[in-house]
Amino acid sequence: MSYRLGFQNINDILNRNNHPKNQAIHSFLNVNDFDAFGAAEINRHWQNIPADHRLHTRCHSWFESTHSAIAYTITENPTTDWQVGGVCIWTRNQMTHRIS
């Protein structure tokens, strides 16, 4: 069995779950049929984003089954939701069941 893995510096995930870039990311994952995809420079301080706009909420319905994880600096306390850096990973379908 083989898996398709991808990684890209996406240079910012916007702070709203209805932004067109979210659909572009979803389409990119589907077209390229990635089982796992990592992204760098997501540039968000997720604690300052409302729960209904956080990454998991945005992508939980994208695939039959999906898992997302994020990492960002929590020692800083910015006054906005923008923060340099951060990474995330999405796994989907069979890959989700192998690592969850």
mmCIF file of N, CA, C and O in Angstrom:
data_model
loop_
_atom_site.group_PDB
_atom_site.id
_atom_site.type_symbol
_atom_site.label_atom_id
_atom_site.label_comp_id
_atom_site.label_asym_id
_atom_site.label_seq_id
_atom_site.Cartn_x
_atom_site.Cartn_y
_atom_site.Cartn_z
ATOM 1 N N MET A 1 0.844 -1.175 0.000
ATOM 2 C CA MET A 1 0.000 0.000 0.000
ATOM 3 C C MET A 1 0.892 1.241 0.000
ATOM 4 O O MET A 1 1.919 1.273 0.652
ATOM 5 N N SER A 2 0.489 2.247 -0.721
ATOM 6 C CA SER A 2 1.248 3.492 -0.766
ATOM 7 C C SER A 2 0.358 4.662 -0.379
ATOM 8 O O SER A 2 -0.877 4.576 -0.464
ATOM 9 N N TYR A 3 0.984 5.732 0.039
ATOM 10 C CA TYR A 3 0.272 6.930 0.456
ATOM 11 C C TYR A 3 0.847 8.133 -0.271
ATOM 12 O O TYR A 3 2.039 8.196 -0.537
ATOM 13 N N ARG A 4 0.006 9.096 -0.542
ATOM 14 C CA ARG A 4 0.439 10.351 -1.162
ATOM 15 C C ARG A 4 0.566 11.403 -0.066
ATOM 16 O O ARG A 4 -0.409 11.710 0.625
ATOM 17 N N LEU A 5 1.780 11.935 0.068
ATOM 18 C CA LEU A 5 2.059 12.966 1.062
ATOM 19 C C LEU A 5 2.431 14.255 0.344
ATOM 20 O O LEU A 5 3.090 14.227 -0.690
ATOM 21 N N GLY A 6 2.013 15.382 0.907
ATOM 22 C CA GLY A 6 2.353 16.667 0.318
ATOM 23 C C GLY A 6 2.703 17.674 1.396
ATOM 24 O O GLY A 6 2.329 17.510 2.559
ATOM 25 N N PHE A 7 3.434 18.699 0.991
ATOM 26 C CA PHE A 7 3.800 19.765 1.914
ATOM 27 C C PHE A 7 3.952 21.050 1.122
ATOM 28 O O PHE A 7 4.495 21.052 0.027
ATOM 29 N N GLN A 8 3.471 22.156 1.670
ATOM 30 C CA GLN A 8 3.529 23.433 0.966
ATOM 31 C C GLN A 8 3.554 24.580 1.971
ATOM 32 O O GLN A 8 2.884 24.522 2.994
ATOM 33 N N ASN A 9 4.292 25.618 1.663
ATOM 34 C CA ASN A 9 4.203 26.865 2.409
ATOM 35 C C ASN A 9 3.002 27.603 1.813
ATOM 36 O O ASN A 9 3.070 28.102 0.693
ATOM 37 N N ILE A 10 1.906 27.656 2.540
ATOM 38 C CA ILE A 10 0.681 28.241 1.977
ATOM 39 C C ILE A 10 0.558 29.734 2.271
ATOM 40 O O ILE A 10 -0.374 30.374 1.811
ATOM 41 N N ASN A 11 1.496 30.278 3.045
ATOM 42 C CA ASN A 11 1.556 31.712 3.291
ATOM 43 C C ASN A 11 0.219 32.295 3.739
ATOM 44 O O ASN A 11 -0.328 33.163 3.080
ATOM 45 N N ASP A 12 -0.280 31.790 4.826
ATOM 46 C CA ASP A 12 -1.449 32.370 5.497
ATOM 47 C C ASP A 12 -2.732 31.577 5.262
ATOM 48 O O ASP A 12 -3.123 31.324 4.132
ATOM 49 N N ILE A 13 -3.344 31.189 6.346
ATOM 50 C CA ILE A 13 -4.724 30.711 6.332
ATOM 51 C C ILE A 13 -5.539 31.863 6.882
ATOM 52 O O ILE A 13 -5.235 32.384 7.954
ATOM 53 N N LEU A 14 -6.525 32.274 6.148
ATOM 54 C CA LEU A 14 -7.306 33.421 6.568
ATOM 55 C C LEU A 14 -8.127 33.102 7.810
ATOM 56 O O LEU A 14 -8.381 31.950 8.128
ATOM 57 N N ASN A 15 -8.544 34.135 8.520
ATOM 58 C CA ASN A 15 -9.186 33.948 9.817
ATOM 59 C C ASN A 15 -10.686 33.687 9.735
ATOM 60 O O ASN A 15 -11.348 33.609 10.749
ATOM 61 N N ARG A 16 -11.216 33.519 8.545
ATOM 62 C CA ARG A 16 -12.651 33.227 8.382
ATOM 63 C C ARG A 16 -12.816 31.899 7.656
ATOM 64 O O ARG A 16 -12.124 31.628 6.671
ATOM 65 N N ASN A 17 -13.747 31.098 8.104
ATOM 66 C CA ASN A 17 -13.926 29.805 7.455
ATOM 67 C C ASN A 17 -14.662 29.888 6.125
ATOM 68 O O ASN A 17 -14.745 28.914 5.401
ATOM 69 N N ASN A 18 -15.169 31.059 5.761
ATOM 70 C CA ASN A 18 -15.866 31.192 4.481
ATOM 71 C C ASN A 18 -15.005 31.889 3.428
ATOM 72 O O ASN A 18 -15.508 32.268 2.379
ATOM 73 N N HIS A 19 -13.717 32.050 3.677
ATOM 74 C CA HIS A 19 -12.827 32.697 2.710
ATOM 75 C C HIS A 19 -12.553 31.745 1.536
ATOM 76 O O HIS A 19 -12.399 30.541 1.731
ATOM 77 N N PRO A 20 -12.498 32.259 0.302
ATOM 78 C CA PRO A 20 -12.252 31.404 -0.871
ATOM 79 C C PRO A 20 -10.958 30.590 -0.808
ATOM 80 O O PRO A 20 -10.875 29.528 -1.424
ATOM 81 N N LYS A 21 -9.962 31.042 -0.059
ATOM 82 C CA LYS A 21 -8.714 30.272 0.031
ATOM 83 C C LYS A 21 -8.955 28.907 0.677
ATOM 84 O O LYS A 21 -8.283 27.930 0.347
ATOM 85 N N ASN A 22 -9.927 28.808 1.578
ATOM 86 C CA ASN A 22 -10.248 27.512 2.179
ATOM 87 C C ASN A 22 -10.730 26.533 1.117
ATOM 88 O O ASN A 22 -10.327 25.373 1.100
ATOM 89 N N GLN A 23 -11.591 26.995 0.218
ATOM 90 C CA GLN A 23 -12.076 26.135 -0.859
ATOM 91 C C GLN A 23 -10.941 25.774 -1.810
ATOM 92 O O GLN A 23 -10.872 24.661 -2.306
ATOM 93 N N ALA A 24 -10.030 26.708 -2.040
ATOM 94 C CA ALA A 24 -8.882 26.425 -2.899
ATOM 95 C C ALA A 24 -7.998 25.331 -2.293
ATOM 96 O O ALA A 24 -7.523 24.441 -3.007
ATOM 97 N N ILE A 25 -7.787 25.386 -0.990
ATOM 98 C CA ILE A 25 -6.994 24.346 -0.312
ATOM 99 C C ILE A 25 -7.704 23.008 -0.405
ATOM 100 O O ILE A 25 -7.095 21.986 -0.747
ATOM 101 N N HIS A 26 -8.991 22.994 -0.135
ATOM 102 C CA HIS A 26 -9.776 21.763 -0.222
ATOM 103 C C HIS A 26 -9.703 21.169 -1.624
ATOM 104 O O HIS A 26 -9.466 19.976 -1.798
ATOM 105 N N SER A 27 -9.890 21.988 -2.625
ATOM 106 C CA SER A 27 -9.825 21.516 -4.012
ATOM 107 C C SER A 27 -8.444 20.976 -4.347
ATOM 108 O O SER A 27 -8.311 19.938 -5.004
ATOM 109 N N PHE A 28 -7.399 21.663 -3.894
ATOM 110 C CA PHE A 28 -6.028 21.223 -4.141
ATOM 111 C C PHE A 28 -5.782 19.840 -3.539
ATOM 112 O O PHE A 28 -5.170 18.978 -4.173
ATOM 113 N N LEU A 29 -6.266 19.624 -2.326
ATOM 114 C CA LEU A 29 -6.099 18.314 -1.679
ATOM 115 C C LEU A 29 -6.844 17.230 -2.447
ATOM 116 O O LEU A 29 -6.339 16.117 -2.609
ATOM 117 N N ASN A 30 -8.034 17.547 -2.921
ATOM 118 C CA ASN A 30 -8.816 16.570 -3.685
ATOM 119 C C ASN A 30 -8.205 16.255 -5.043
ATOM 120 O O ASN A 30 -8.076 15.092 -5.410
ATOM 121 N N VAL A 31 -7.843 17.288 -5.790
ATOM 122 C CA VAL A 31 -7.293 17.098 -7.134
ATOM 123 C C VAL A 31 -6.019 16.271 -7.084
ATOM 124 O O VAL A 31 -5.793 15.397 -7.921
ATOM 125 N N ASN A 32 -5.180 16.522 -6.091
ATOM 126 C CA ASN A 32 -3.908 15.807 -5.972
ATOM 127 C C ASN A 32 -4.016 14.528 -5.164
ATOM 128 O O ASN A 32 -3.026 13.815 -5.006
ATOM 129 N N ASP A 33 -5.181 14.250 -4.619
ATOM 130 C CA ASP A 33 -5.475 13.000 -3.922
ATOM 131 C C ASP A 33 -4.471 12.690 -2.809
ATOM 132 O O ASP A 33 -4.018 11.564 -2.653
ATOM 133 N N PHE A 34 -4.136 13.724 -2.016
ATOM 134 C CA PHE A 34 -3.209 13.535 -0.902
ATOM 135 C C PHE A 34 -3.887 12.762 0.230
ATOM 136 O O PHE A 34 -5.038 13.014 0.554
ATOM 137 N N ASP A 35 -3.141 11.855 0.835
ATOM 138 C CA ASP A 35 -3.606 11.179 2.039
ATOM 139 C C ASP A 35 -3.234 11.986 3.277
ATOM 140 O O ASP A 35 -3.941 11.965 4.275
ATOM 141 N N ALA A 36 -2.105 12.672 3.199
ATOM 142 C CA ALA A 36 -1.664 13.562 4.278
ATOM 143 C C ALA A 36 -1.020 14.781 3.627
ATOM 144 O O ALA A 36 -0.305 14.658 2.634
ATOM 145 N N PHE A 37 -1.317 15.935 4.191
ATOM 146 C CA PHE A 37 -0.776 17.176 3.634
ATOM 147 C C PHE A 37 -0.389 18.104 4.765
ATOM 148 O O PHE A 37 -1.194 18.392 5.656
ATOM 149 N N GLY A 38 0.844 18.574 4.745
ATOM 150 C CA GLY A 38 1.338 19.507 5.741
ATOM 151 C C GLY A 38 1.444 20.899 5.149
ATOM 152 O O GLY A 38 1.708 21.054 3.954
ATOM 153 N N ALA A 39 1.225 21.902 5.957
ATOM 154 C CA ALA A 39 1.305 23.290 5.499
ATOM 155 C C ALA A 39 2.112 24.110 6.495
ATOM 156 O O ALA A 39 1.940 23.968 7.704
ATOM 157 N N ALA A 40 2.972 24.961 5.969
ATOM 158 C CA ALA A 40 3.780 25.853 6.794
ATOM 159 C C ALA A 40 3.307 27.286 6.611
ATOM 160 O O ALA A 40 2.625 27.612 5.647
ATOM 161 N N GLU A 41 3.704 28.131 7.570
ATOM 162 C CA GLU A 41 3.369 29.556 7.531
ATOM 163 C C GLU A 41 1.859 29.783 7.463
ATOM 164 O O GLU A 41 1.365 30.529 6.620
ATOM 165 N N ILE A 42 1.152 29.162 8.391
ATOM 166 C CA ILE A 42 -0.294 29.382 8.414
ATOM 167 C C ILE A 42 -0.644 30.709 9.082
ATOM 168 O O ILE A 42 -1.746 31.222 8.897
ATOM 169 N N ASN A 43 0.290 31.261 9.833
ATOM 170 C CA ASN A 43 0.215 32.648 10.337
ATOM 171 C C ASN A 43 -1.055 32.983 11.129
ATOM 172 O O ASN A 43 -1.657 34.035 10.939
ATOM 173 N N ARG A 44 -1.438 32.122 12.023
ATOM 174 C CA ARG A 44 -2.607 32.376 12.872
ATOM 175 C C ARG A 44 -2.288 32.033 14.317
ATOM 176 O O ARG A 44 -1.600 31.056 14.607
ATOM 177 N N HIS A 45 -2.817 32.827 15.225
ATOM 178 C CA HIS A 45 -2.805 32.507 16.650
ATOM 179 C C HIS A 45 -4.212 31.993 16.951
ATOM 180 O O HIS A 45 -5.150 32.764 17.125
ATOM 181 N N TRP A 46 -4.348 30.692 16.963
ATOM 182 C CA TRP A 46 -5.673 30.050 16.950
ATOM 183 C C TRP A 46 -6.494 30.328 18.191
ATOM 184 O O TRP A 46 -7.715 30.266 18.150
ATOM 185 N N GLN A 47 -5.867 30.640 19.319
ATOM 186 C CA GLN A 47 -6.636 30.959 20.523
ATOM 187 C C GLN A 47 -7.406 32.262 20.370
ATOM 188 O O GLN A 47 -8.379 32.484 21.076
ATOM 189 N N ASN A 48 -6.982 33.120 19.443
ATOM 190 C CA ASN A 48 -7.660 34.397 19.231
ATOM 191 C C ASN A 48 -8.691 34.353 18.103
ATOM 192 O O ASN A 48 -9.206 35.384 17.704
ATOM 193 N N ILE A 49 -8.963 33.169 17.602
ATOM 194 C CA ILE A 49 -9.963 33.002 16.545
ATOM 195 C C ILE A 49 -11.179 32.318 17.161
ATOM 196 O O ILE A 49 -11.041 31.349 17.900
ATOM 197 N N PRO A 50 -12.385 32.802 16.856
ATOM 198 C CA PRO A 50 -13.586 32.154 17.403
ATOM 199 C C PRO A 50 -13.642 30.665 17.033
ATOM 200 O O PRO A 50 -13.185 30.260 15.962
ATOM 201 N N ALA A 51 -14.179 29.863 17.908
ATOM 202 C CA ALA A 51 -14.202 28.406 17.729
ATOM 203 C C ALA A 51 -14.818 27.977 16.399
ATOM 204 O O ALA A 51 -14.355 27.025 15.775
ATOM 205 N N ASP A 52 -15.838 28.679 15.946
ATOM 206 C CA ASP A 52 -16.483 28.269 14.697
ATOM 207 C C ASP A 52 -15.681 28.655 13.452
ATOM 208 O O ASP A 52 -16.097 28.347 12.334
ATOM 209 N N HIS A 53 -14.520 29.275 13.626
ATOM 210 C CA HIS A 53 -13.643 29.609 12.504
ATOM 211 C C HIS A 53 -12.281 28.929 12.607
ATOM 212 O O HIS A 53 -11.398 29.186 11.793
ATOM 213 N N ARG A 54 -12.091 28.076 13.582
ATOM 214 C CA ARG A 54 -10.811 27.388 13.746
ATOM 215 C C ARG A 54 -10.655 26.285 12.707
ATOM 216 O O ARG A 54 -11.608 25.868 12.065
ATOM 217 N N LEU A 55 -9.431 25.814 12.560
ATOM 218 C CA LEU A 55 -9.082 24.893 11.484
ATOM 219 C C LEU A 55 -9.935 23.629 11.489
ATOM 220 O O LEU A 55 -10.447 23.215 10.451
ATOM 221 N N HIS A 56 -10.090 23.012 12.638
ATOM 222 C CA HIS A 56 -10.854 21.764 12.688
ATOM 223 C C HIS A 56 -12.294 21.971 12.208
ATOM 224 O O HIS A 56 -12.834 21.158 11.472
ATOM 225 N N THR A 57 -12.900 23.055 12.617
ATOM 226 C CA THR A 57 -14.273 23.344 12.211
ATOM 227 C C THR A 57 -14.367 23.544 10.703
ATOM 228 O O THR A 57 -15.331 23.124 10.075
ATOM 229 N N ARG A 58 -13.362 24.155 10.117
ATOM 230 C CA ARG A 58 -13.368 24.414 8.675
ATOM 231 C C ARG A 58 -13.315 23.142 7.853
ATOM 232 O O ARG A 58 -13.935 23.045 6.807
ATOM 233 N N CYS A 59 -12.512 22.183 8.299
ATOM 234 C CA CYS A 59 -12.218 21.056 7.411
ATOM 235 C C CYS A 59 -12.803 19.718 7.853
ATOM 236 O O CYS A 59 -12.592 18.724 7.175
ATOM 237 N N HIS A 60 -13.552 19.674 8.937
ATOM 238 C CA HIS A 60 -14.034 18.372 9.400
ATOM 239 C C HIS A 60 -15.015 17.716 8.425
ATOM 240 O O HIS A 60 -15.173 16.508 8.426
ATOM 241 N N SER A 61 -15.633 18.478 7.553
ATOM 242 C CA SER A 61 -16.582 17.893 6.603
ATOM 243 C C SER A 61 -16.008 17.741 5.192
ATOM 244 O O SER A 61 -16.712 17.348 4.275
ATOM 245 N N TRP A 62 -14.732 18.032 5.014
ATOM 246 C CA TRP A 62 -14.135 17.979 3.681
ATOM 247 C C TRP A 62 -14.057 16.563 3.117
ATOM 248 O O TRP A 62 -14.174 16.363 1.925
ATOM 249 N N PHE A 63 -13.833 15.577 3.961
ATOM 250 C CA PHE A 63 -13.602 14.218 3.503
ATOM 251 C C PHE A 63 -14.432 13.256 4.341
ATOM 252 O O PHE A 63 -14.987 13.628 5.363
ATOM 253 N N GLU A 64 -14.463 12.002 3.907
ATOM 254 C CA GLU A 64 -15.202 10.977 4.640
ATOM 255 C C GLU A 64 -14.766 10.923 6.096
ATOM 256 O O GLU A 64 -15.566 10.878 7.003
ATOM 257 N N SER A 65 -13.471 10.941 6.309
ATOM 258 C CA SER A 65 -12.929 11.066 7.657
ATOM 259 C C SER A 65 -11.661 11.895 7.552
ATOM 260 O O SER A 65 -10.908 11.783 6.587
ATOM 261 N N THR A 66 -11.453 12.735 8.526
ATOM 262 C CA THR A 66 -10.290 13.621 8.482
ATOM 263 C C THR A 66 -9.798 13.911 9.896
ATOM 264 O O THR A 66 -10.552 13.808 10.859
ATOM 265 N N HIS A 67 -8.531 14.230 9.976
ATOM 266 C CA HIS A 67 -7.921 14.636 11.233
ATOM 267 C C HIS A 67 -7.014 15.811 10.915
ATOM 268 O O HIS A 67 -6.300 15.797 9.913
ATOM 269 N N SER A 68 -7.051 16.831 11.729
ATOM 270 C CA SER A 68 -6.154 17.971 11.536
ATOM 271 C C SER A 68 -5.449 18.262 12.849
ATOM 272 O O SER A 68 -5.997 18.044 13.929
ATOM 273 N N ALA A 69 -4.232 18.737 12.730
ATOM 274 C CA ALA A 69 -3.448 19.128 13.894
ATOM 275 C C ALA A 69 -2.705 20.410 13.552
ATOM 276 O O ALA A 69 -2.291 20.606 12.406
ATOM 277 N N ILE A 70 -2.565 21.278 14.544
ATOM 278 C CA ILE A 70 -1.867 22.544 14.341
ATOM 279 C C ILE A 70 -0.798 22.724 15.400
ATOM 280 O O ILE A 70 -0.878 22.146 16.479
ATOM 281 N N ALA A 71 0.200 23.527 15.055
ATOM 282 C CA ALA A 71 1.234 23.917 16.012
ATOM 283 C C ALA A 71 1.554 25.383 15.761
ATOM 284 O O ALA A 71 1.722 25.801 14.615
ATOM 285 N N TYR A 72 1.594 26.153 16.814
ATOM 286 C CA TYR A 72 1.913 27.573 16.735
ATOM 287 C C TYR A 72 2.456 28.000 18.088
ATOM 288 O O TYR A 72 2.340 27.280 19.076
ATOM 289 N N THR A 73 3.062 29.163 18.131
ATOM 290 C CA THR A 73 3.674 29.650 19.366
ATOM 291 C C THR A 73 2.610 30.097 20.353
ATOM 292 O O THR A 73 1.843 31.022 20.061
ATOM 293 N N ILE A 74 2.551 29.443 21.498
ATOM 294 C CA ILE A 74 1.561 29.831 22.504
ATOM 295 C C ILE A 74 2.167 30.708 23.596
ATOM 296 O O ILE A 74 1.445 31.222 24.433
ATOM 297 N N THR A 75 3.488 30.878 23.551
ATOM 298 C CA THR A 75 4.118 31.723 24.565
ATOM 299 C C THR A 75 3.950 33.210 24.259
ATOM 300 O O THR A 75 4.102 34.037 25.145
ATOM 301 N N GLU A 76 3.657 33.539 23.015
ATOM 302 C CA GLU A 76 3.337 34.919 22.662
ATOM 303 C C GLU A 76 1.848 35.133 22.894
ATOM 304 O O GLU A 76 1.061 34.201 22.830
ATOM 305 N N ASN A 77 1.475 36.356 23.143
ATOM 306 C CA ASN A 77 0.058 36.667 23.315
ATOM 307 C C ASN A 77 -0.296 37.875 22.450
ATOM 308 O O ASN A 77 -0.484 38.978 22.958
ATOM 309 N N PRO A 78 -0.408 37.665 21.128
ATOM 310 C CA PRO A 78 -0.717 38.799 20.258
ATOM 311 C C PRO A 78 -2.134 39.324 20.512
ATOM 312 O O PRO A 78 -3.003 38.604 20.992
ATOM 313 N N THR A 79 -2.341 40.583 20.186
ATOM 314 C CA THR A 79 -3.661 41.190 20.393
ATOM 315 C C THR A 79 -4.617 40.879 19.249
ATOM 316 O O THR A 79 -5.815 41.102 19.372
ATOM 317 N N THR A 80 -4.089 40.363 18.130
ATOM 318 C CA THR A 80 -4.939 39.976 17.003
ATOM 319 C C THR A 80 -4.772 38.485 16.767
ATOM 320 O O THR A 80 -4.016 37.812 17.473
ATOM 321 N N ASP A 81 -5.428 37.961 15.742
ATOM 322 C CA ASP A 81 -5.289 36.535 15.436
ATOM 323 C C ASP A 81 -4.108 36.245 14.511
ATOM 324 O O ASP A 81 -3.823 35.109 14.215
ATOM 325 N N TRP A 82 -3.407 37.278 14.042
ATOM 326 C CA TRP A 82 -2.279 37.068 13.140
ATOM 327 C C TRP A 82 -1.006 36.836 13.937
ATOM 328 O O TRP A 82 -0.721 37.549 14.901
ATOM 329 N N GLN A 83 -0.250 35.819 13.534
ATOM 330 C CA GLN A 83 1.013 35.484 14.190
ATOM 331 C C GLN A 83 1.910 34.804 13.156
ATOM 332 O O GLN A 83 1.460 33.911 12.433
ATOM 333 N N VAL A 84 3.139 35.228 13.079
ATOM 334 C CA VAL A 84 4.076 34.653 12.116
ATOM 335 C C VAL A 84 4.306 33.182 12.426
ATOM 336 O O VAL A 84 4.443 32.787 13.584
ATOM 337 N N GLY A 85 4.345 32.370 11.384
ATOM 338 C CA GLY A 85 4.721 30.966 11.513
ATOM 339 C C GLY A 85 3.538 30.045 11.738
ATOM 340 O O GLY A 85 2.403 30.362 11.437
ATOM 341 N N GLY A 86 3.845 28.907 12.270
ATOM 342 C CA GLY A 86 2.836 27.893 12.533
ATOM 343 C C GLY A 86 2.758 26.870 11.408
ATOM 344 O O GLY A 86 3.100 27.153 10.257
ATOM 345 N N VAL A 87 2.339 25.685 11.762
ATOM 346 C CA VAL A 87 2.190 24.595 10.800
ATOM 347 C C VAL A 87 0.898 23.843 11.085
ATOM 348 O O VAL A 87 0.335 23.934 12.180
ATOM 349 N N CYS A 88 0.449 23.120 10.090
ATOM 350 C CA CYS A 88 -0.702 22.235 10.292
ATOM 351 C C CYS A 88 -0.545 21.021 9.397
ATOM 352 O O CYS A 88 0.264 21.016 8.464
ATOM 353 N N ILE A 89 -1.298 19.995 9.710
ATOM 354 C CA ILE A 89 -1.326 18.796 8.880
ATOM 355 C C ILE A 89 -2.761 18.290 8.823
ATOM 356 O O ILE A 89 -3.496 18.368 9.806
ATOM 357 N N TRP A 90 -3.140 17.845 7.648
ATOM 358 C CA TRP A 90 -4.427 17.188 7.458
ATOM 359 C C TRP A 90 -4.150 15.758 7.038
ATOM 360 O O TRP A 90 -3.279 15.501 6.213
ATOM 361 N N THR A 91 -4.860 14.832 7.611
ATOM 362 C CA THR A 91 -4.874 13.467 7.097
ATOM 363 C C THR A 91 -6.318 13.149 6.747
ATOM 364 O O THR A 91 -7.249 13.721 7.324
ATOM 365 N N ARG A 92 -6.480 12.258 5.807
ATOM 366 C CA ARG A 92 -7.841 11.963 5.383
ATOM 367 C C ARG A 92 -8.019 10.477 5.097
ATOM 368 O O ARG A 92 -7.061 9.759 4.833
ATOM 369 N N ASN A 93 -9.252 10.060 5.181
ATOM 370 C CA ASN A 93 -9.696 8.711 4.845
ATOM 371 C C ASN A 93 -8.832 7.654 5.523
ATOM 372 O O ASN A 93 -8.694 7.661 6.734
ATOM 373 N N GLN A 94 -8.227 6.719 4.779
ATOM 374 C CA GLN A 94 -7.481 5.611 5.381
ATOM 375 C C GLN A 94 -6.335 6.086 6.277
ATOM 376 O O GLN A 94 -6.080 5.526 7.327
ATOM 377 N N MET A 95 -5.635 7.129 5.873
ATOM 378 C CA MET A 95 -4.502 7.631 6.664
ATOM 379 C C MET A 95 -4.958 8.112 8.032
ATOM 380 O O MET A 95 -4.252 7.948 9.020
ATOM 381 N N THR A 96 -6.133 8.685 8.116
ATOM 382 C CA THR A 96 -6.653 9.150 9.394
ATOM 383 C C THR A 96 -6.767 8.007 10.390
ATOM 384 O O THR A 96 -6.412 8.139 11.545
ATOM 385 N N HIS A 97 -7.226 6.860 9.936
ATOM 386 C CA HIS A 97 -7.414 5.717 10.823
ATOM 387 C C HIS A 97 -6.085 5.095 11.243
ATOM 388 O O HIS A 97 -6.000 4.472 12.286
ATOM 389 N N ARG A 98 -5.056 5.301 10.470
ATOM 390 C CA ARG A 98 -3.751 4.723 10.794
ATOM 391 C C ARG A 98 -2.996 5.527 11.850
ATOM 392 O O ARG A 98 -2.171 4.983 12.542
ATOM 393 N N ILE A 99 -3.259 6.850 11.964
ATOM 394 C CA ILE A 99 -2.473 7.648 12.897
ATOM 395 C C ILE A 99 -3.262 8.198 14.062
ATOM 396 O O ILE A 99 -2.695 8.703 15.000
ATOM 397 N N SER A 100 -4.575 8.157 14.021
ATOM 398 C CA SER A 100 -5.382 8.757 15.093
ATOM 399 C C SER A 100 -5.216 8.016 16.396
ATOM 400 O O SER A 100 -4.977 6.863 16.468
#
